[in-house]
Each structure stands twice: as structure tokens, then as C-alpha cells.
mmCIF file of C-alpha atoms in Angstrom:
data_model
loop_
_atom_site.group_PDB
_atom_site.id
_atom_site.type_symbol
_atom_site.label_atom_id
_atom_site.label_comp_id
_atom_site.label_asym_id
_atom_site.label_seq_id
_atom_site.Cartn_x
_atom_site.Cartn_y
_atom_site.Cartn_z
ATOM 1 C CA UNK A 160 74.294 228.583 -50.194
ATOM 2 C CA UNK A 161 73.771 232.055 -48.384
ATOM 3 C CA UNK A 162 76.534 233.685 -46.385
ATOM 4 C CA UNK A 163 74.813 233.112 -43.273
ATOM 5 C CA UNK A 164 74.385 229.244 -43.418
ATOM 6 C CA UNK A 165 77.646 229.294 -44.367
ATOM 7 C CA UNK A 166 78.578 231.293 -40.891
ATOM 8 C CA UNK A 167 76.301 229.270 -38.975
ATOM 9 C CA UNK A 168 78.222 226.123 -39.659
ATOM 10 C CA UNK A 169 81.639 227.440 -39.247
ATOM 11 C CA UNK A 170 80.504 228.715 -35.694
ATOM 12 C CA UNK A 171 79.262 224.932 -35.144
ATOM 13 C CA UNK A 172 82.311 223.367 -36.260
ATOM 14 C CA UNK A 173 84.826 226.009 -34.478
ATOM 15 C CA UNK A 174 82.603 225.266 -31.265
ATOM 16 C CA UNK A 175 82.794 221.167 -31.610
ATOM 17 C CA UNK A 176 86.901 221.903 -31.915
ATOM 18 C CA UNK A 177 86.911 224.117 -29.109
ATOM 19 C CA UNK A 178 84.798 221.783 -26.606
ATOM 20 C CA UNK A 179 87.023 218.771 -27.762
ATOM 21 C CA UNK A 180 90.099 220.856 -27.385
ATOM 22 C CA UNK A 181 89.066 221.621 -23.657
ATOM 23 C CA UNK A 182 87.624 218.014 -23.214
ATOM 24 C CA UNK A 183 92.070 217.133 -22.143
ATOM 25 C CA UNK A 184 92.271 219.684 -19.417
ATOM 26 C CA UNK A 185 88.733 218.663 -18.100
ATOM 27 C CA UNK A 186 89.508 215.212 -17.813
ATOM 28 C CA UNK A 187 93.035 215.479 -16.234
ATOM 29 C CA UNK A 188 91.587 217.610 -14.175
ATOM 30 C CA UNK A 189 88.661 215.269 -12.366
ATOM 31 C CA UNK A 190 91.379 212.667 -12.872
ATOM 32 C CA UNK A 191 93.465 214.157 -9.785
ATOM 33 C CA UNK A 192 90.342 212.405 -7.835
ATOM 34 C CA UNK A 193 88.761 209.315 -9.348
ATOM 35 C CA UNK A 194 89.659 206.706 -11.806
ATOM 36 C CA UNK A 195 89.232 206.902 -15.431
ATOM 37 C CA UNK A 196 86.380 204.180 -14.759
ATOM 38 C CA UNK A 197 84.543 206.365 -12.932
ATOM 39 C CA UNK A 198 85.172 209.280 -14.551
ATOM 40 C CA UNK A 199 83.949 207.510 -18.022
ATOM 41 C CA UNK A 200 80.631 206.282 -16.386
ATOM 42 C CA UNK A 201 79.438 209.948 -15.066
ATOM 43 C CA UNK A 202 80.417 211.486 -18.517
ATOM 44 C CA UNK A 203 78.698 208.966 -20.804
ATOM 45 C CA UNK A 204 75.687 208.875 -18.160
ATOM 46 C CA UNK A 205 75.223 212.889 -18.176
ATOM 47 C CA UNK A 206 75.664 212.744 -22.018
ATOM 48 C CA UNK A 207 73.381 210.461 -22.565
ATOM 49 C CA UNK A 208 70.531 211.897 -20.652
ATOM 50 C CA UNK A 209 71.533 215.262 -21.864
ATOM 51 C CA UNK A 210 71.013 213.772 -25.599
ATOM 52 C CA UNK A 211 67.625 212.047 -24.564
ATOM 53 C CA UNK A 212 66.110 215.023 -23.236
ATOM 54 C CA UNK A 213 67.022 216.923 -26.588
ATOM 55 C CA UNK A 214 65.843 214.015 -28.114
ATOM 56 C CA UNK A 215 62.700 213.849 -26.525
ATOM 57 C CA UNK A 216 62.277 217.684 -27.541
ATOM 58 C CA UNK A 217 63.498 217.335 -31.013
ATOM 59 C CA UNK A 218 61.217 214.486 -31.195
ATOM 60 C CA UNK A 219 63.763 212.174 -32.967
ATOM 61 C CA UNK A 220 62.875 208.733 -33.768
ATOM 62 C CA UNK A 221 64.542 206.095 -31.148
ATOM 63 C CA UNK A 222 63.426 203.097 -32.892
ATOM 64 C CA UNK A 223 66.692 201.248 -34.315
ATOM 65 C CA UNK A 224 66.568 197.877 -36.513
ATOM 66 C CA UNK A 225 67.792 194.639 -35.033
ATOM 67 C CA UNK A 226 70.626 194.596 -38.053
ATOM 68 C CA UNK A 227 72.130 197.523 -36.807
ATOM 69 C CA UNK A 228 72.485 196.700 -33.749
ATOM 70 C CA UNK A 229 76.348 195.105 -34.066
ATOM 71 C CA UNK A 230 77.030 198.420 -35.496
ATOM 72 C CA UNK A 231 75.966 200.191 -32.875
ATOM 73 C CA UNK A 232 78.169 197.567 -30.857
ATOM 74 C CA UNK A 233 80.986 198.277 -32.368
ATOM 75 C CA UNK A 234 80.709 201.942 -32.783
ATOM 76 C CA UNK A 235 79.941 202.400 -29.449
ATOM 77 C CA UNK A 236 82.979 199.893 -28.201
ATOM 78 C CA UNK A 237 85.606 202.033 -30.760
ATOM 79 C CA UNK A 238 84.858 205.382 -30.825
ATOM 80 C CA UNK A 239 82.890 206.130 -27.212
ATOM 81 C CA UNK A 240 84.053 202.996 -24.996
ATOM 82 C CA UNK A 241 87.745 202.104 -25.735
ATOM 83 C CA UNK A 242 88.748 205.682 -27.111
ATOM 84 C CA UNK A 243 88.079 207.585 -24.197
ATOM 85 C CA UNK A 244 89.651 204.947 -21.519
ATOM 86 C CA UNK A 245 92.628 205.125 -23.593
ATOM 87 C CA UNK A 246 92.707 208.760 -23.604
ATOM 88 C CA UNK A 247 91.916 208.876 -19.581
ATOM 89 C CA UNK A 248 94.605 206.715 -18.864
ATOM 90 C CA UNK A 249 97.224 208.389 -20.931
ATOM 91 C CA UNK A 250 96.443 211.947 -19.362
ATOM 92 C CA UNK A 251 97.094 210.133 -15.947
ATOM 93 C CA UNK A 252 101.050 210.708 -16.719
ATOM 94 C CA UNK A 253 101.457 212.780 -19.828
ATOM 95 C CA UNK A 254 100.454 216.699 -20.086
ATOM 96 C CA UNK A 255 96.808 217.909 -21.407
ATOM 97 C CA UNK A 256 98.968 220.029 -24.153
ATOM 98 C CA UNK A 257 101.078 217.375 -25.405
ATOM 99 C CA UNK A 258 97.474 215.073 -25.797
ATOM 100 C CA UNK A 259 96.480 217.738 -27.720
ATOM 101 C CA UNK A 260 99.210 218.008 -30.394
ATOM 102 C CA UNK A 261 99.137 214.315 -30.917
ATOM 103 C CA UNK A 262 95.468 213.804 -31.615
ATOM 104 C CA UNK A 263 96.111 215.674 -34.492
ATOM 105 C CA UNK A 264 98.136 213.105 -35.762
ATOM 106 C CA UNK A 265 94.578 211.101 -36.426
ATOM 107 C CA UNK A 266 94.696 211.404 -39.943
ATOM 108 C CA UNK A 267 98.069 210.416 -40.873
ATOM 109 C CA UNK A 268 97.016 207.019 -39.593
ATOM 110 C CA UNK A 269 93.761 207.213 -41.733
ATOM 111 C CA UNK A 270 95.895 207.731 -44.888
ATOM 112 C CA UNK A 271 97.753 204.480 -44.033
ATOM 113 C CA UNK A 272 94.932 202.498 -43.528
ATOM 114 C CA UNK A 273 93.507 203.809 -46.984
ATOM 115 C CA UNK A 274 96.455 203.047 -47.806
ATOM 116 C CA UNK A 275 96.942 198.841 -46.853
ATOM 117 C CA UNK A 276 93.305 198.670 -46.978
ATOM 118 C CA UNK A 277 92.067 200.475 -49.413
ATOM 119 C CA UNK A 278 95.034 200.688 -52.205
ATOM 120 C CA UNK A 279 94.894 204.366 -52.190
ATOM 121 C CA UNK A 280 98.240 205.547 -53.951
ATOM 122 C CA UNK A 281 100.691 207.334 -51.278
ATOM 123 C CA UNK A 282 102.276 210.032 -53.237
ATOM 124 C CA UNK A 283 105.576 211.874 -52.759
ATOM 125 C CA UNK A 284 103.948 214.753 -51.222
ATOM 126 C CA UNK A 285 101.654 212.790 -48.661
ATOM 127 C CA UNK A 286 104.731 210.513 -48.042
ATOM 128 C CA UNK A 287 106.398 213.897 -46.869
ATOM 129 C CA UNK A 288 103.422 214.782 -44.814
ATOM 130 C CA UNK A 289 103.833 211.521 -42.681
ATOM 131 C CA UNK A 290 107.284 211.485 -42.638
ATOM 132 C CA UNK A 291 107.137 215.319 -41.056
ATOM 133 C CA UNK A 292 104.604 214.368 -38.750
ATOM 134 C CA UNK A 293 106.397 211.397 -37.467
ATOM 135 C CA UNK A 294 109.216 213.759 -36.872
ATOM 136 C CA UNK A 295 106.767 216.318 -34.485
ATOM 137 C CA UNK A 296 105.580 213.100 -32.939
ATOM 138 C CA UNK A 297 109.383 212.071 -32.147
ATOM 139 C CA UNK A 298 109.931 215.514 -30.581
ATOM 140 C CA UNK A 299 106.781 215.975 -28.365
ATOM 141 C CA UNK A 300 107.840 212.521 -27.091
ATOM 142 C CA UNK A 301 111.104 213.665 -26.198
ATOM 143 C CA UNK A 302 110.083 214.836 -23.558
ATOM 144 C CA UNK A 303 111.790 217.945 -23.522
ATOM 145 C CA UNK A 304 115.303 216.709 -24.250
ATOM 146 C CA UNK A 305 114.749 217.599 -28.212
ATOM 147 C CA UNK A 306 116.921 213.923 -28.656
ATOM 148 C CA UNK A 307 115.698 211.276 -30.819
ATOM 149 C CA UNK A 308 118.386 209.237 -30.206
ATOM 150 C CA UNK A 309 117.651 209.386 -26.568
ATOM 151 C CA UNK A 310 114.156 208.921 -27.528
ATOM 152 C CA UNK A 311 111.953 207.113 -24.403
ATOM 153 C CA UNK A 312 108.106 206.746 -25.025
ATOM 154 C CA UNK A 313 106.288 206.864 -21.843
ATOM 155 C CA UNK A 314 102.914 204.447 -21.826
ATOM 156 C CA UNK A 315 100.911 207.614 -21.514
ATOM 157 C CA UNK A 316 102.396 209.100 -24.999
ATOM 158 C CA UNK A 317 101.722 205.282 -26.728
ATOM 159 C CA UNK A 318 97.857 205.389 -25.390
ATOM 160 C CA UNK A 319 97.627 208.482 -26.622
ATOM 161 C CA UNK A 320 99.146 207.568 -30.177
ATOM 162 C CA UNK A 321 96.889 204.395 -29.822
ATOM 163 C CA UNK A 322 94.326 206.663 -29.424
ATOM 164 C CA UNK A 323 94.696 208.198 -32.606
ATOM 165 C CA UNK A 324 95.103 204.673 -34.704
ATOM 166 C CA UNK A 325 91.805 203.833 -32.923
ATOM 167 C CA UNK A 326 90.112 207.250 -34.043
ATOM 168 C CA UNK A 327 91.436 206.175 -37.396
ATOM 169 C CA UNK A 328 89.686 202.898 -37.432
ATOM 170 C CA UNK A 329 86.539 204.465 -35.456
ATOM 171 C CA UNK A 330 86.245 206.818 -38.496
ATOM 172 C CA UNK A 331 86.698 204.570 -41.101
ATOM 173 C CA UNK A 332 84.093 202.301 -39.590
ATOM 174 C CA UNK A 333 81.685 205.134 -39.237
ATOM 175 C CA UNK A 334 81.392 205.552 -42.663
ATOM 176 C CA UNK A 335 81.492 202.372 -44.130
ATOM 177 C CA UNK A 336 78.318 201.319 -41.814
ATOM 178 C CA UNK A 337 76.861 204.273 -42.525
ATOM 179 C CA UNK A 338 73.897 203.209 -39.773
ATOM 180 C CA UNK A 339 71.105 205.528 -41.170
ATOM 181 C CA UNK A 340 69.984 206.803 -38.269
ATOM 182 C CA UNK A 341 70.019 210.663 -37.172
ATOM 183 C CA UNK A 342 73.857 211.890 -35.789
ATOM 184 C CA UNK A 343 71.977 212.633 -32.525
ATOM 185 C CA UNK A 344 70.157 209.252 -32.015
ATOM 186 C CA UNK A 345 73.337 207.255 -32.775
ATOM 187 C CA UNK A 346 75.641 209.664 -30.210
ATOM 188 C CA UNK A 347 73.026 208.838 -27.433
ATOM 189 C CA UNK A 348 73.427 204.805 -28.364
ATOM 190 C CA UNK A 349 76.773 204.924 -28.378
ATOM 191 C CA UNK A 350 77.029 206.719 -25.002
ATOM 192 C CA UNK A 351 74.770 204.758 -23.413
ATOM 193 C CA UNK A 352 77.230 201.668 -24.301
ATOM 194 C CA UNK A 353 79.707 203.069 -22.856
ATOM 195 C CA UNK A 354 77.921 203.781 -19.551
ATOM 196 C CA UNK A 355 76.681 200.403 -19.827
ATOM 197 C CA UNK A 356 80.628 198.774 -20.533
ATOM 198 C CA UNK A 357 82.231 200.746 -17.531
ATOM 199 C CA UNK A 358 79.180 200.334 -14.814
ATOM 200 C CA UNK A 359 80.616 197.031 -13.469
ATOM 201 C CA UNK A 360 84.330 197.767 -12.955
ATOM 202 C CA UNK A 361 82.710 201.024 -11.654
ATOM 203 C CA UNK A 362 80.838 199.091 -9.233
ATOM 204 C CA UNK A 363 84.142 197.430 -8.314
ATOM 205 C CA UNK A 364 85.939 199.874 -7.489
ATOM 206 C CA UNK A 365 83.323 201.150 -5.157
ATOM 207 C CA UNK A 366 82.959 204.092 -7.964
ATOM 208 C CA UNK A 367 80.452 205.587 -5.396
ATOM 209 C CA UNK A 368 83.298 206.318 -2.891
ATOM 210 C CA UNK A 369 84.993 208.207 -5.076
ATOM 211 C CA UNK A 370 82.636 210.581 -5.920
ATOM 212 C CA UNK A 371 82.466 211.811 -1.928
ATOM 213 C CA UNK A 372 85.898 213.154 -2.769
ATOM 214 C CA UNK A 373 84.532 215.659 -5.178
ATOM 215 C CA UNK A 374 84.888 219.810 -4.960
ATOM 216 C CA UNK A 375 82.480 221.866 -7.031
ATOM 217 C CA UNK A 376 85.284 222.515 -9.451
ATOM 218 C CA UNK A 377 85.312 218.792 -10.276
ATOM 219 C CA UNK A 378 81.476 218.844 -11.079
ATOM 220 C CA UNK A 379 81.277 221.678 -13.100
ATOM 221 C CA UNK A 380 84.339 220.244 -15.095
ATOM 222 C CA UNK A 381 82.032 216.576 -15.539
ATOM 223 C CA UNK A 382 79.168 218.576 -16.115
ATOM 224 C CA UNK A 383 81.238 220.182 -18.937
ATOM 225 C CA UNK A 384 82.594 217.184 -20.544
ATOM 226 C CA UNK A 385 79.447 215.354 -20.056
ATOM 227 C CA UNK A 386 77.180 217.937 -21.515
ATOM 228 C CA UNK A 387 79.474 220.000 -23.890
ATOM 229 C CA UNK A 388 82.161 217.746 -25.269
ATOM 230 C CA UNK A 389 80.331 214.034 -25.435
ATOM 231 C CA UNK A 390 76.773 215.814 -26.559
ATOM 232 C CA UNK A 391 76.470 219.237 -27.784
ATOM 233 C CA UNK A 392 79.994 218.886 -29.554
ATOM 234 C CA UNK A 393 78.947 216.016 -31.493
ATOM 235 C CA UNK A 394 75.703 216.925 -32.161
ATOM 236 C CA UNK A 395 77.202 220.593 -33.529
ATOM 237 C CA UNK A 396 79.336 218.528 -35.490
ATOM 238 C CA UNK A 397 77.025 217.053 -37.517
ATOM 239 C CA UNK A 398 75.148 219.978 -38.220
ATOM 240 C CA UNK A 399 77.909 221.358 -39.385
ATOM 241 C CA UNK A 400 78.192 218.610 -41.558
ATOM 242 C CA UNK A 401 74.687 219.264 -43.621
ATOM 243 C CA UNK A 402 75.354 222.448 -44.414
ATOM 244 C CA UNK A 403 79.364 222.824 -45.331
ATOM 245 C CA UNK A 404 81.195 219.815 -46.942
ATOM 246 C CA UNK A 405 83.049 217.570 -45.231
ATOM 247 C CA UNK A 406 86.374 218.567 -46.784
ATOM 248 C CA UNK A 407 85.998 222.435 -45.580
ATOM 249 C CA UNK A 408 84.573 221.202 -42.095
ATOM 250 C CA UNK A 409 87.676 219.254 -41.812
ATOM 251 C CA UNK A 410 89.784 222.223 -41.837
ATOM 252 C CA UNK A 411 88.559 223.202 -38.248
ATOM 253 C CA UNK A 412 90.388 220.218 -36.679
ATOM 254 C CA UNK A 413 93.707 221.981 -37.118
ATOM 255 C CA UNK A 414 92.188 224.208 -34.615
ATOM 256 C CA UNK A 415 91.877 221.502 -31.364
ATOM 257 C CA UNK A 416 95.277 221.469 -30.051
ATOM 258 C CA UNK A 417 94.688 225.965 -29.864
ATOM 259 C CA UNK A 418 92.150 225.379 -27.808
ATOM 260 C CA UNK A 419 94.056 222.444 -25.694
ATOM 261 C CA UNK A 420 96.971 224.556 -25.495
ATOM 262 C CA UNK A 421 94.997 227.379 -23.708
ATOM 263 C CA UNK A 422 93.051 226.067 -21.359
ATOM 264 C CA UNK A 423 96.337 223.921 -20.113
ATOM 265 C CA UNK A 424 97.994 227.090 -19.646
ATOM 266 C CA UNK A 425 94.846 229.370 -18.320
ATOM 267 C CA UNK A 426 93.379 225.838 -15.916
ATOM 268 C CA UNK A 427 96.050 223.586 -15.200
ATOM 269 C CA UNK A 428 99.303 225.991 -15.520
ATOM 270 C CA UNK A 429 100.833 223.863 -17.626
ATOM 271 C CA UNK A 430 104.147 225.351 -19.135
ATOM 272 C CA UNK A 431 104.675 224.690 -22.759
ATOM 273 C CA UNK A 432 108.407 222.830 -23.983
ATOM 274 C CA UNK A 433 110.081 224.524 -26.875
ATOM 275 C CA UNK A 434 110.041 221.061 -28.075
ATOM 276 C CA UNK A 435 106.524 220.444 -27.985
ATOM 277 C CA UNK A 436 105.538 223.269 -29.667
ATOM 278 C CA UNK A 437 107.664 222.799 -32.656
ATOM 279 C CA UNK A 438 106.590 219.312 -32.710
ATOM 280 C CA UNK A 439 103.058 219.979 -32.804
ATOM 281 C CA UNK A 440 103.546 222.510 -35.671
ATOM 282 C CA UNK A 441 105.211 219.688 -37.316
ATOM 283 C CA UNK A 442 102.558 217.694 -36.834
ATOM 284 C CA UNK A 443 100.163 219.931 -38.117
ATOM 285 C CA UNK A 444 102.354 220.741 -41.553
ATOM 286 C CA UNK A 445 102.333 217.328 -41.979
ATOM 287 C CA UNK A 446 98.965 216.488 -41.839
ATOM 288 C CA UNK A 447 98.414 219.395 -44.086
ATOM 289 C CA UNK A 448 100.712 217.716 -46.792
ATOM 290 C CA UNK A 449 99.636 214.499 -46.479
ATOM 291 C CA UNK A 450 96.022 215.369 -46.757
ATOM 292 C CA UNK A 451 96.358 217.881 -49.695
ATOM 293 C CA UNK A 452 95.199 216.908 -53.061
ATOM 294 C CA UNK A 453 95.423 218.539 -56.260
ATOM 295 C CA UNK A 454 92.346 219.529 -57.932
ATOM 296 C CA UNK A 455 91.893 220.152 -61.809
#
């Protein structure tokens, strides 16, 4: 492999990150107007015909079998559908930064379903990854007061950690239905089921109404989340995918909650808790133990 495939893919992976990273101020942003129902129906709607124009150009097969089609289902229900409701409705009353650090607790919960699932031995030193990462997870929580004791877990913190469990799941499932289609197809399926899953109580809530009470600012940041983070973002992801492996592409997730933490200061103004900070590095170290593995 030449050095600049090699560069190629680590600029597509740090720009997935980076879009996914921003995705938390973007959506707590347009939340200050609509409701997460509405918010989840424009984004999956301008993803999706974002991803069917490039699909058109690409000239990517559509054509799906009728087996795959409770994949799909389920895919699009986990990772598109539920996953990004729970996520809207957590940033509703927790901060953009704090969602960041605690995404990044996704993979601890991956190890433990390997784990009770798949029998996959916990060792001392991935035991001491979770058990550090619980600990940054106790002290972002703490909502400044650096007290476990006097621990009290808002509902937006437990969406957001049930938003991790579900990514978890989401990726588990991904691979073990491995639908063959190309990453590109299946990202404009799966967005068009969640369009298709939100349009009614978006139509009940008079979704329509809401948009009247949009600025400029709030388009260009649905445009953005729409375009960037549900489309180009996954689609970069996956070409990262064919070129590095999976294990070194995996390293640029350590990278989302920089990106988080910088637009929440630069967009929203957000100022940063001691505590949160030194729970998200906590996180992070964790994760790192937990998901290292010796090699001979």
C-alpha cells in the first residue's frame, strides 16, 4: 500500500470524526426551535436525497433482495431511527460537550456484549479499562460537583448512555448481517426509514409550523447535518474502510469528542467543567485499555 492511499484514508476517516463530532452542536442548536421529530425528518430527508443523487452519479445498483429486507428494517430502526431520537432528546437538557465525551464510551459496551454474548474472555487489563471508564462516566455525570456519592443522573445523560449501548448493538448487528450491498446504497435505505418512521408524528405535531420559525443559521446547520454528518460522513467512512484496516481506522474515533469540544466552545459558548474534562480523558484511557490487545 503506497503512502498516498494510506493519506487519503486517514483524511477520510479524520473528516467522518470531525463531521460526527460537530453533528452535537448542530443538533442542539436547531433544537432551540423544533422538536427532535422534526428535526430527524429534515435530516434523514436531505440525506437521503443527497445519497440518491450521488447514487444516481456513481451509478450504484439500488436493487436490494426481498431477504434483506428485515435487515434493512432493523438497521435502519437501530442505528438511523432510534439512535438519533435518543441522541436529540438527550441534547434537549444536557451540554453538546458532555454528549461528546460519552459517546466514546461506545465500545466499552461492545466489549460486554462480546463478552455475555459472545464468551470473549475479559482480561485484567480490559477489566481496568471499563472500570476507568465507568469512573469518567461517574464524573461527567456529576454534573460539576466532582461527587459520586452525590451522584444524580439526569434523563438526558441516561439517553445519551443508552445511546451508546444502542450503538453497541447497532454495530454488532451490522456485521453479523453483513447485507452485501455497497456502504452507500445501504446509508440511503436506512435514511430513508428513518424519514419514513418519524413522518407521521411529524405530521402530528404540525412539523410544518415549526419550520416557519427557522433563521438562516438553523438551515445551514440542517443542511450540515443532513448533508455532511448523515451522508458524506458515512460514506467517507467506508472508504476509509477499503483501504486502511478496520483496527487502525478505529483509532480516529478517539478524535470525536476534539471536535465536539470545539465547536461547543467556538458555536454554542459552552464552558467546559474541570470535571468533565477529566472524565472524558478517563473515558478515553479506558477505552484504550479495554480495547488493547497484545500481539505476538
Amino acid at each position: 500500500m503506497n503512502a498516498p492511499a494510506k493519506m487519503s484514508a486517514s483524511l477520510y476517516a479524520l473528516l467522518s470524526i470531525t463531521f460526527w463530532g460537530i453533528s452535537f452542536v448542530s443538533t442542539k442548536a436547531v433544537l432551540e426551535k423544533i422538536d427532535p421529530y422534526s428535526l430527524l425528518v429534515l435530516r434523514f430527508g436531505i440525506g437521503a436525497l443527497f445519497l440518491f443523487c450521488m447514487i444516481v452519479v456513481f451509478r450504484y445498483p439500488l436493487k436490494v433482495r426481498i431477504t434483506h429486507l428485515p435487515h434493512l428494517l432493523v438497521l435502519g430502526i437501530l442505528g438511523v431511527y432510534v439512535h438519533q431520537l435518543i441522541q436529540a432528546t438527550a441534547l434537549l437538557s444536557i451540554q453538546a460537550s458532555d454528549a461528546g465525551w460519552l459517546i466514546s464510551f461506545s465500545p466499552i459496551f461492545t466489549i460486554a456484549l462480546s463478552f455475555i454474548f459472545l464468551h470473549e474472555p475479559l482480561s485484567l487489563k480490559k477489566t481496568t479499562g471499563i472500570i476507568t471508564a465507568v469512573l469518567g462516566v461517574l464524573l461527567i455525570t456529576s454534573g460539576g460537583e466532582g461527587s459520586f456519592i452525590k451522584l444524580s443522573l439526569s434523563m438526558g445523560y441516561l439517553l445519551m448512555i443508552l445511546s451508546t449501548l444502542n450503538w453497541a448493538v447497532y454495530s454488532v448487528l451490522l456485521k453479523k448481517l453483513a447485507v452485501p450491498l455497497p456502504s452507500i446504497v445501504l446509508t440511503f435505505y436506512m435514511s430513508i426509514i428513518g424519514c419514513l418512521l418519524t413522518l407521521p408524528i411529524f405530521i402530528r405535531n404540525q412539523g410544518l409550523t415549526q419550520l416557519a420559525a427557522l433563521e438562516l443559521s438553523h438551515w445551514a446547520h440542517l443542511l450540515f447535518l443532513g448533508i455532511f454528518v448523515s451522508a458524506v460522513a458515512y460514506w467517507y467512512w467506508a472508504k476509509a474502510h477499503e483501504i486502511l484496516p478496520a483496527s487502525q481506522v478505529s483509532v480516529f474515533m478517539y478524535l470525536e469528542p476534539l471536535a465536539t469540544l470545539s465547536a461547543a466552545m467556538l458555536l454554542l459558548h459552552e464552558k467546559l467543567a474541570a470535571t468533565s474534562v477529566i472524565g472524558g480523558l478517563f473515558i478515553l484511557t479506558g477505552v484504550l485499555l479495554a480495547q488493547h490487545q497484545k500481539r505476538k
